[in-house]
JSON list of C-alpha atoms in Angstrom, two decimals:
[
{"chain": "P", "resi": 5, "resn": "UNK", "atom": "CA", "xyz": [19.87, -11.88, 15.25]},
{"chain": "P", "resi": 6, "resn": "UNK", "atom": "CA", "xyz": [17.94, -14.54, 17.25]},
{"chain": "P", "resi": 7, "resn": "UNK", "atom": "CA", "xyz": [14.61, -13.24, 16.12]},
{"chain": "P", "resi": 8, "resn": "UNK", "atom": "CA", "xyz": [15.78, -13.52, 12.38]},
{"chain": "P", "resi": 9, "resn": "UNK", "atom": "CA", "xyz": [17.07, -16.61, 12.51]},
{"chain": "P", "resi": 10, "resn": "UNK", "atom": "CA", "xyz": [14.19, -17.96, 14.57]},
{"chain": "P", "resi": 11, "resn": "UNK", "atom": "CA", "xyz": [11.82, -16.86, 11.63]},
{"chain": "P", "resi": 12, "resn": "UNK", "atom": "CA", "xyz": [13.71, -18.51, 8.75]},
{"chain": "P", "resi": 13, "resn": "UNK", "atom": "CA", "xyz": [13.95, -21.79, 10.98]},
{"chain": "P", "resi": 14, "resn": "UNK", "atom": "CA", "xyz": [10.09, -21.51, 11.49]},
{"chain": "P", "resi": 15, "resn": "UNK", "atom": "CA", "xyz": [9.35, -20.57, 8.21]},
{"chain": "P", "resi": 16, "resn": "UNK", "atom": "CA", "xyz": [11.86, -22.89, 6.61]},
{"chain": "P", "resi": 17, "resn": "UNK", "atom": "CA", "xyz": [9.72, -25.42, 8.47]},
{"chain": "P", "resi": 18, "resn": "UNK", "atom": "CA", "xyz": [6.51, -25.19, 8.20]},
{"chain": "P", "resi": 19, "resn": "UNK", "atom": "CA", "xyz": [7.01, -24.37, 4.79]},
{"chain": "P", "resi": 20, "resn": "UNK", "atom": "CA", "xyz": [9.18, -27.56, 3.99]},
{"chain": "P", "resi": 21, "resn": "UNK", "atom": "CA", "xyz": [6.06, -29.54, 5.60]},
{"chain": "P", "resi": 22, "resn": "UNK", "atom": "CA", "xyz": [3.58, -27.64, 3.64]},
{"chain": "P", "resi": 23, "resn": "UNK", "atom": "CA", "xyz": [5.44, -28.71, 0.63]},
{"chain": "P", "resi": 24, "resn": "UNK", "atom": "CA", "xyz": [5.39, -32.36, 1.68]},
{"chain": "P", "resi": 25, "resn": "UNK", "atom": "CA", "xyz": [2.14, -32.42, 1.99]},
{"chain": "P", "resi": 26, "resn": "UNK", "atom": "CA", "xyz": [0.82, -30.77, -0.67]},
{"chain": "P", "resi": 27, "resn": "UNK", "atom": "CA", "xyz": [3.47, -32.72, -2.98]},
{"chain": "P", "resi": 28, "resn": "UNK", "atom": "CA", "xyz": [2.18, -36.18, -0.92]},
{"chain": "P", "resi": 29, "resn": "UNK", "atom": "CA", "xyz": [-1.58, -35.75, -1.46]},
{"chain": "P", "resi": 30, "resn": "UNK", "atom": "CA", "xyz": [-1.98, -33.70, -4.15]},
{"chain": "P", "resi": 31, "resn": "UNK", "atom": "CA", "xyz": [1.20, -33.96, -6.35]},
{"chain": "P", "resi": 32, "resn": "UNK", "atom": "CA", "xyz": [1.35, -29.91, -6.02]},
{"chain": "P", "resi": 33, "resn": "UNK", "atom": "CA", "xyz": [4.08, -27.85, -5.08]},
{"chain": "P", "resi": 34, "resn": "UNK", "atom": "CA", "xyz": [3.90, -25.48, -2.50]},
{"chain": "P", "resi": 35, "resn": "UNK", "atom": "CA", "xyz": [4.66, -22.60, -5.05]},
{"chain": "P", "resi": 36, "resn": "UNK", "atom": "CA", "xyz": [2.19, -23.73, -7.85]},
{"chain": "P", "resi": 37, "resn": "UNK", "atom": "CA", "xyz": [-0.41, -23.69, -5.02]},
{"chain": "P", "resi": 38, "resn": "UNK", "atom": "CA", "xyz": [0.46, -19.95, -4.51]},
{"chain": "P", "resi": 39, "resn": "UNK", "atom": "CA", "xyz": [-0.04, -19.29, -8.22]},
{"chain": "P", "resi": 40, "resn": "UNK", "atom": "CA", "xyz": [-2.88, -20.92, -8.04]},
{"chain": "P", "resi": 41, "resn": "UNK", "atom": "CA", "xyz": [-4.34, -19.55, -5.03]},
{"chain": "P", "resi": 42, "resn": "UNK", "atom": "CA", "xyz": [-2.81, -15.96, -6.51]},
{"chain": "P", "resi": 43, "resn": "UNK", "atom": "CA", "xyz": [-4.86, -16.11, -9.48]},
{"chain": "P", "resi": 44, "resn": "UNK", "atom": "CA", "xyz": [-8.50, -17.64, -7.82]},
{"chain": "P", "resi": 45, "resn": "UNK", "atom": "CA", "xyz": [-8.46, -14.06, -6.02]},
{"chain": "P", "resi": 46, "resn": "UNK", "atom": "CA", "xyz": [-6.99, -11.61, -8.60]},
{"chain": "P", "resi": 47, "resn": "UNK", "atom": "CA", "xyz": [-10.02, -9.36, -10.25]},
{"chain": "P", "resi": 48, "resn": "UNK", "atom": "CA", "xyz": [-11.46, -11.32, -13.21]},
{"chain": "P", "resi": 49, "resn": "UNK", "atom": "CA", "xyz": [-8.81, -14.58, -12.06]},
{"chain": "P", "resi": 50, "resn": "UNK", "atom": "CA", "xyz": [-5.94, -12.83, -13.67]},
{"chain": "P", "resi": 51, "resn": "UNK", "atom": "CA", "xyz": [-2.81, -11.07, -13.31]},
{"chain": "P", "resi": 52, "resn": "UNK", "atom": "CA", "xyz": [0.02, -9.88, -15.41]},
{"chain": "P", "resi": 53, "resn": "UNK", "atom": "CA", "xyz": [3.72, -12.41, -15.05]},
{"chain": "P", "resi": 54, "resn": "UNK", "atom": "CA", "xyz": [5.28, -8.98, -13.34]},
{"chain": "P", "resi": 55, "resn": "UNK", "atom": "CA", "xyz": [2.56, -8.91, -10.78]},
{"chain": "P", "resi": 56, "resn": "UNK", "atom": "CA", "xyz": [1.88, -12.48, -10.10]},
{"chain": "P", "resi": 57, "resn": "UNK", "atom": "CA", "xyz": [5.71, -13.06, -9.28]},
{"chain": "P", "resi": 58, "resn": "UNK", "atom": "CA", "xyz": [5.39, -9.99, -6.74]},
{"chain": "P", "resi": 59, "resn": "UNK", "atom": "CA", "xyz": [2.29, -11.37, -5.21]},
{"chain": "P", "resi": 60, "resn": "UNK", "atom": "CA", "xyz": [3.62, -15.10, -4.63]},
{"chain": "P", "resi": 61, "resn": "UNK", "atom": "CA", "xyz": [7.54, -13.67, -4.32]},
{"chain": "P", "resi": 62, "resn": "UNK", "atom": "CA", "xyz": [9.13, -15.43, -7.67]},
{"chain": "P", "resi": 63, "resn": "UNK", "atom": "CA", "xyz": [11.33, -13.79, -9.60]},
{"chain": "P", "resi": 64, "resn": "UNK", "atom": "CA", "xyz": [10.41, -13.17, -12.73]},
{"chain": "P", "resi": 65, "resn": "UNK", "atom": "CA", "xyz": [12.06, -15.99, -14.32]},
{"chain": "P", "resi": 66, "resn": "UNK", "atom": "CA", "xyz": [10.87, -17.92, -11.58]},
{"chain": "P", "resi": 67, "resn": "UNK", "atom": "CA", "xyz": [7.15, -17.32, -12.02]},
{"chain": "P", "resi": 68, "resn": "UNK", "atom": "CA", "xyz": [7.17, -18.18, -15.97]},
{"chain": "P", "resi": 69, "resn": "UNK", "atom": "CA", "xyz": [8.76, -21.39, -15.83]},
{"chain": "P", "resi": 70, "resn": "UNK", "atom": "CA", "xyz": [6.12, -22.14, -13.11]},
{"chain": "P", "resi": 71, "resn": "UNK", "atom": "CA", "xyz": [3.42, -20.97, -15.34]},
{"chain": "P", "resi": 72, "resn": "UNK", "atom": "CA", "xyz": [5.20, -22.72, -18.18]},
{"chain": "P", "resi": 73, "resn": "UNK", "atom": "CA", "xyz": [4.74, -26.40, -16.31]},
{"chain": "P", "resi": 74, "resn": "UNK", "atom": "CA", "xyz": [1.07, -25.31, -14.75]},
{"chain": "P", "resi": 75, "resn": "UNK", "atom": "CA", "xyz": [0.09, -24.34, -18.61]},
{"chain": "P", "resi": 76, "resn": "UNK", "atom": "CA", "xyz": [1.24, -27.78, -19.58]},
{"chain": "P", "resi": 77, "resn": "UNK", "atom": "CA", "xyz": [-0.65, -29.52, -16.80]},
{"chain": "P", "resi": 78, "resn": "UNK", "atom": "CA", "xyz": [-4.01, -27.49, -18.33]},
{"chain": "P", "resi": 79, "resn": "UNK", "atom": "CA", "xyz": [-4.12, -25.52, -14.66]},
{"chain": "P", "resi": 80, "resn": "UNK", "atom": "CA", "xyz": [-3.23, -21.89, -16.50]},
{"chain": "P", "resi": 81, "resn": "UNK", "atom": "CA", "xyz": [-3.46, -20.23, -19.53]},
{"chain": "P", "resi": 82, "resn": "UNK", "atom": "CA", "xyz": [-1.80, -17.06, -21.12]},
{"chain": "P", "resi": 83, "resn": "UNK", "atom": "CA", "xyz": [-3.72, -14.39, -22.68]},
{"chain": "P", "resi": 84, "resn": "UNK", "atom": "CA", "xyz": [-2.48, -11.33, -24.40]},
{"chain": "P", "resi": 85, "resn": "UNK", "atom": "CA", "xyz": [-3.47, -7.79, -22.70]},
{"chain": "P", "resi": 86, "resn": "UNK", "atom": "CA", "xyz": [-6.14, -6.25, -25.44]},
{"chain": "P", "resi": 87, "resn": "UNK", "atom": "CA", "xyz": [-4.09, -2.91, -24.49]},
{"chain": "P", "resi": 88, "resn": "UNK", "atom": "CA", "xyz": [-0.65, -3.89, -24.69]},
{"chain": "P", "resi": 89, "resn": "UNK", "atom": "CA", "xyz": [0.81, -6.16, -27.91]},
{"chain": "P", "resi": 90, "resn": "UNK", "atom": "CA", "xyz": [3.72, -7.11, -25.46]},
{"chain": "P", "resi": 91, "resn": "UNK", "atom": "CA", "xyz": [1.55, -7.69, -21.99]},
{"chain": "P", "resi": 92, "resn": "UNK", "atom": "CA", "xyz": [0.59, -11.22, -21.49]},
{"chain": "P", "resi": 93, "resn": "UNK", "atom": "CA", "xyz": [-0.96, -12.53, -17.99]},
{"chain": "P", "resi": 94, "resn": "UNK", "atom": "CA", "xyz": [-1.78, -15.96, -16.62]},
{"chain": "P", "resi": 95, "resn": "UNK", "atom": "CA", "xyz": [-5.47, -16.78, -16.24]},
{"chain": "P", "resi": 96, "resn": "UNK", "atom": "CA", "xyz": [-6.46, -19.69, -14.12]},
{"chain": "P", "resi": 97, "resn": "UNK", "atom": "CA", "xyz": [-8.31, -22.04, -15.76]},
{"chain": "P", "resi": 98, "resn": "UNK", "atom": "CA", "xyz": [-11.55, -24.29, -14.52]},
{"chain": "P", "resi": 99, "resn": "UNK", "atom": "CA", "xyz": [-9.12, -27.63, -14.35]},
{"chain": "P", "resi": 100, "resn": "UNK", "atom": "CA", "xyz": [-6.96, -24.98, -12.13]},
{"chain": "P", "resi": 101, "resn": "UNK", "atom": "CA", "xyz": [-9.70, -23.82, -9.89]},
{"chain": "P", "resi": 102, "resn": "UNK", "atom": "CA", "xyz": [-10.92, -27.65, -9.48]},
{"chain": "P", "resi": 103, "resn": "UNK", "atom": "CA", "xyz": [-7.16, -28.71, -8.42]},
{"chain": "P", "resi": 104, "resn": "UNK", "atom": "CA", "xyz": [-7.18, -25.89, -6.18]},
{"chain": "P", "resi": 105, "resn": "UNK", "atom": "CA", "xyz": [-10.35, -26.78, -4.43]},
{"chain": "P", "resi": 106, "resn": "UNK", "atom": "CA", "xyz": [-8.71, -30.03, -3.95]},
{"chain": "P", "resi": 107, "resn": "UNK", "atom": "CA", "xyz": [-5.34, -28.87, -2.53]},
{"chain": "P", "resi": 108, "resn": "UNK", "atom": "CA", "xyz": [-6.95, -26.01, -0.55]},
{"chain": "P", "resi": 109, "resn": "UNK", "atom": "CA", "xyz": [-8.21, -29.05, 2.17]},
{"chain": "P", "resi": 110, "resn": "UNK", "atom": "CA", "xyz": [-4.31, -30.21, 2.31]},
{"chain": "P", "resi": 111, "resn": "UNK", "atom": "CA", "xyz": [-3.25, -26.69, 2.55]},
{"chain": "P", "resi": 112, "resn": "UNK", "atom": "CA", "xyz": [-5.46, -25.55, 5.14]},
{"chain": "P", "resi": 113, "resn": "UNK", "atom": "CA", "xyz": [-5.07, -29.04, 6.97]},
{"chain": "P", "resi": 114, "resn": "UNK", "atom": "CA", "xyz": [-1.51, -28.61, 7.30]},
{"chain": "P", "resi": 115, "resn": "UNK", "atom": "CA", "xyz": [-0.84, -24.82, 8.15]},
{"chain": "P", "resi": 116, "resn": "UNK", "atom": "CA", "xyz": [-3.51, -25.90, 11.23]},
{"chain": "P", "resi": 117, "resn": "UNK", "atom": "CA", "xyz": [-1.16, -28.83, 12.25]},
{"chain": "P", "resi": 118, "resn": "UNK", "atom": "CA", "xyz": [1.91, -26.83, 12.32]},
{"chain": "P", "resi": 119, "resn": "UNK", "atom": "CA", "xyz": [0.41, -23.28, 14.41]},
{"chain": "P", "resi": 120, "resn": "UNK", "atom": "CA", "xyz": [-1.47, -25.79, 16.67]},
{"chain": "P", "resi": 121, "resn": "UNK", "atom": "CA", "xyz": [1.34, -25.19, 19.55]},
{"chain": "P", "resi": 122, "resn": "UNK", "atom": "CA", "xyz": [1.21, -21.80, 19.57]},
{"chain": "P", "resi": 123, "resn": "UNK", "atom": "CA", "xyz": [-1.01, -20.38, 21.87]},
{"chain": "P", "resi": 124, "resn": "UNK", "atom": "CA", "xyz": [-3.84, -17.64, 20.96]},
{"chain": "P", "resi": 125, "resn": "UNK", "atom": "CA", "xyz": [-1.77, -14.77, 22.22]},
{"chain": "P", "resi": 126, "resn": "UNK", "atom": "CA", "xyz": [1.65, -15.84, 20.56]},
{"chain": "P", "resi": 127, "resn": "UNK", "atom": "CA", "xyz": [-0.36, -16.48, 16.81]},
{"chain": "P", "resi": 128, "resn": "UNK", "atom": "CA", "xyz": [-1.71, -12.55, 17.47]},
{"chain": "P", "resi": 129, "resn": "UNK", "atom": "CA", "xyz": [1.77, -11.91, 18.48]},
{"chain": "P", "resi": 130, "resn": "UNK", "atom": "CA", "xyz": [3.56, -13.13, 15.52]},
{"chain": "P", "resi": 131, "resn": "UNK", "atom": "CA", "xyz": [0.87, -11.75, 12.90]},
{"chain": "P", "resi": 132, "resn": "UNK", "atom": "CA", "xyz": [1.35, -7.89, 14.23]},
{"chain": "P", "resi": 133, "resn": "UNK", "atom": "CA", "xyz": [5.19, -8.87, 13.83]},
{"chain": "P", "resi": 134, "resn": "UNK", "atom": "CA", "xyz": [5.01, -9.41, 10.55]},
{"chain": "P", "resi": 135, "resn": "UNK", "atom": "CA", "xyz": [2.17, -7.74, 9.19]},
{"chain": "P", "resi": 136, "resn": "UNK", "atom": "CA", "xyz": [4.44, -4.47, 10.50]},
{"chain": "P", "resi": 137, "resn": "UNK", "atom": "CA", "xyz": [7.55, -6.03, 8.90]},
{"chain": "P", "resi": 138, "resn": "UNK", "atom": "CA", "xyz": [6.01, -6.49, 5.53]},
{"chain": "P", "resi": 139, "resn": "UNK", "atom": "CA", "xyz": [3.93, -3.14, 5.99]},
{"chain": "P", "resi": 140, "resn": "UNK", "atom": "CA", "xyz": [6.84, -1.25, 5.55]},
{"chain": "P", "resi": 141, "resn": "UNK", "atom": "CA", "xyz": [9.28, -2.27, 7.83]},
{"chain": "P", "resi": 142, "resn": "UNK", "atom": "CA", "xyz": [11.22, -4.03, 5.45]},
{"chain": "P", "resi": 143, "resn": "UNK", "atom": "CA", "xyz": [12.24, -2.01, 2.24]},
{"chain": "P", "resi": 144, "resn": "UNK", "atom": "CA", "xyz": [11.28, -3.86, -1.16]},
{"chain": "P", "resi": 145, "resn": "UNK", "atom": "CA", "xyz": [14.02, -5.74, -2.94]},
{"chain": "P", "resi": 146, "resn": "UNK", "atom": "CA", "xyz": [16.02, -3.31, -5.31]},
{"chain": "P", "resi": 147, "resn": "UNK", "atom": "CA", "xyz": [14.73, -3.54, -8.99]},
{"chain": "P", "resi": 148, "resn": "UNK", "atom": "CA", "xyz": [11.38, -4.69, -7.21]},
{"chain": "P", "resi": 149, "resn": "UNK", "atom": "CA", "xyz": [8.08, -2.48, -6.94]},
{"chain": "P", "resi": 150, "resn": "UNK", "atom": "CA", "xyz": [6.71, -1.57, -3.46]},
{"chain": "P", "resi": 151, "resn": "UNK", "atom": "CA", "xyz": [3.68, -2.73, -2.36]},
{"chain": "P", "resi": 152, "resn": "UNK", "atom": "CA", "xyz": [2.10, 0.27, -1.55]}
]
């Protein structure tokens, strides 16, 4: 139990301070910077609602109202899927990938700041640790689609 709960303190953390910061300098939340981020290195800059929610963990619900406010900030679009009438996916747009460039310098900034105590060997440490947990080591939520 003391390595779970010392994970969701640390991520609760330096997440929380991401957030600030992003929110501070850049008026962006953490999440819409995933999105963003999410969609900048999907093929052709777009992904389907059902995918980009698995990729940046939203729920479903989650990940529309999030593309409903970016879409209304001009950052995203929706596009139908040629193939499927019902299939829609977001699609970032150039005012997106321009506010990302701008938030990536925050982003990257901050997620510096808050691993700079860890030393080289604990950083190596912690990324085998959870690259193995989210590998497989931890079964996908049900009504979710695995990963692999």
């Amino acid at each position: 139990m003391l390595a779970y709960r010392s994970f969701l303190r640390a991520h609760a953390r330096v997440t929380r301070c991401l957030e600030g910061d992003l929110i501070a300098e850049q008026r962006l939340t953490l999440a819409a910077y995933d999105v963003l981020e999410a969609l900048t290195e999907a093929p052709e800059q777009r992904l389907r609602m059902t995918e980009l929610a698995d990729v940046v963990l939203l729920s479903r619900s989650g990940v529309t109202r999030l593309v409903d406010r970016l879409e209304k900030l001009g950052l995203v679009r929706r596009v139908r899927v040629d193939s499927d009438g019902r299939g829609v996916q977001a699609v970032i747009t150039e005012r997106g990938e321009g506010r990302l460039r701008m938030a990536a310098s925050t982003h990257r900034h901050g997620v510096a700041r808050y691993f700079l105590n860890a030393a080289d060997g604990e950083l190596e440490t912690l990324v085998r640790a959870c690259e193995r947990l989210a590998d497989g080591g931890v079964p996908s939520p049900p009504g979710q689609r695995a990963q692999a």
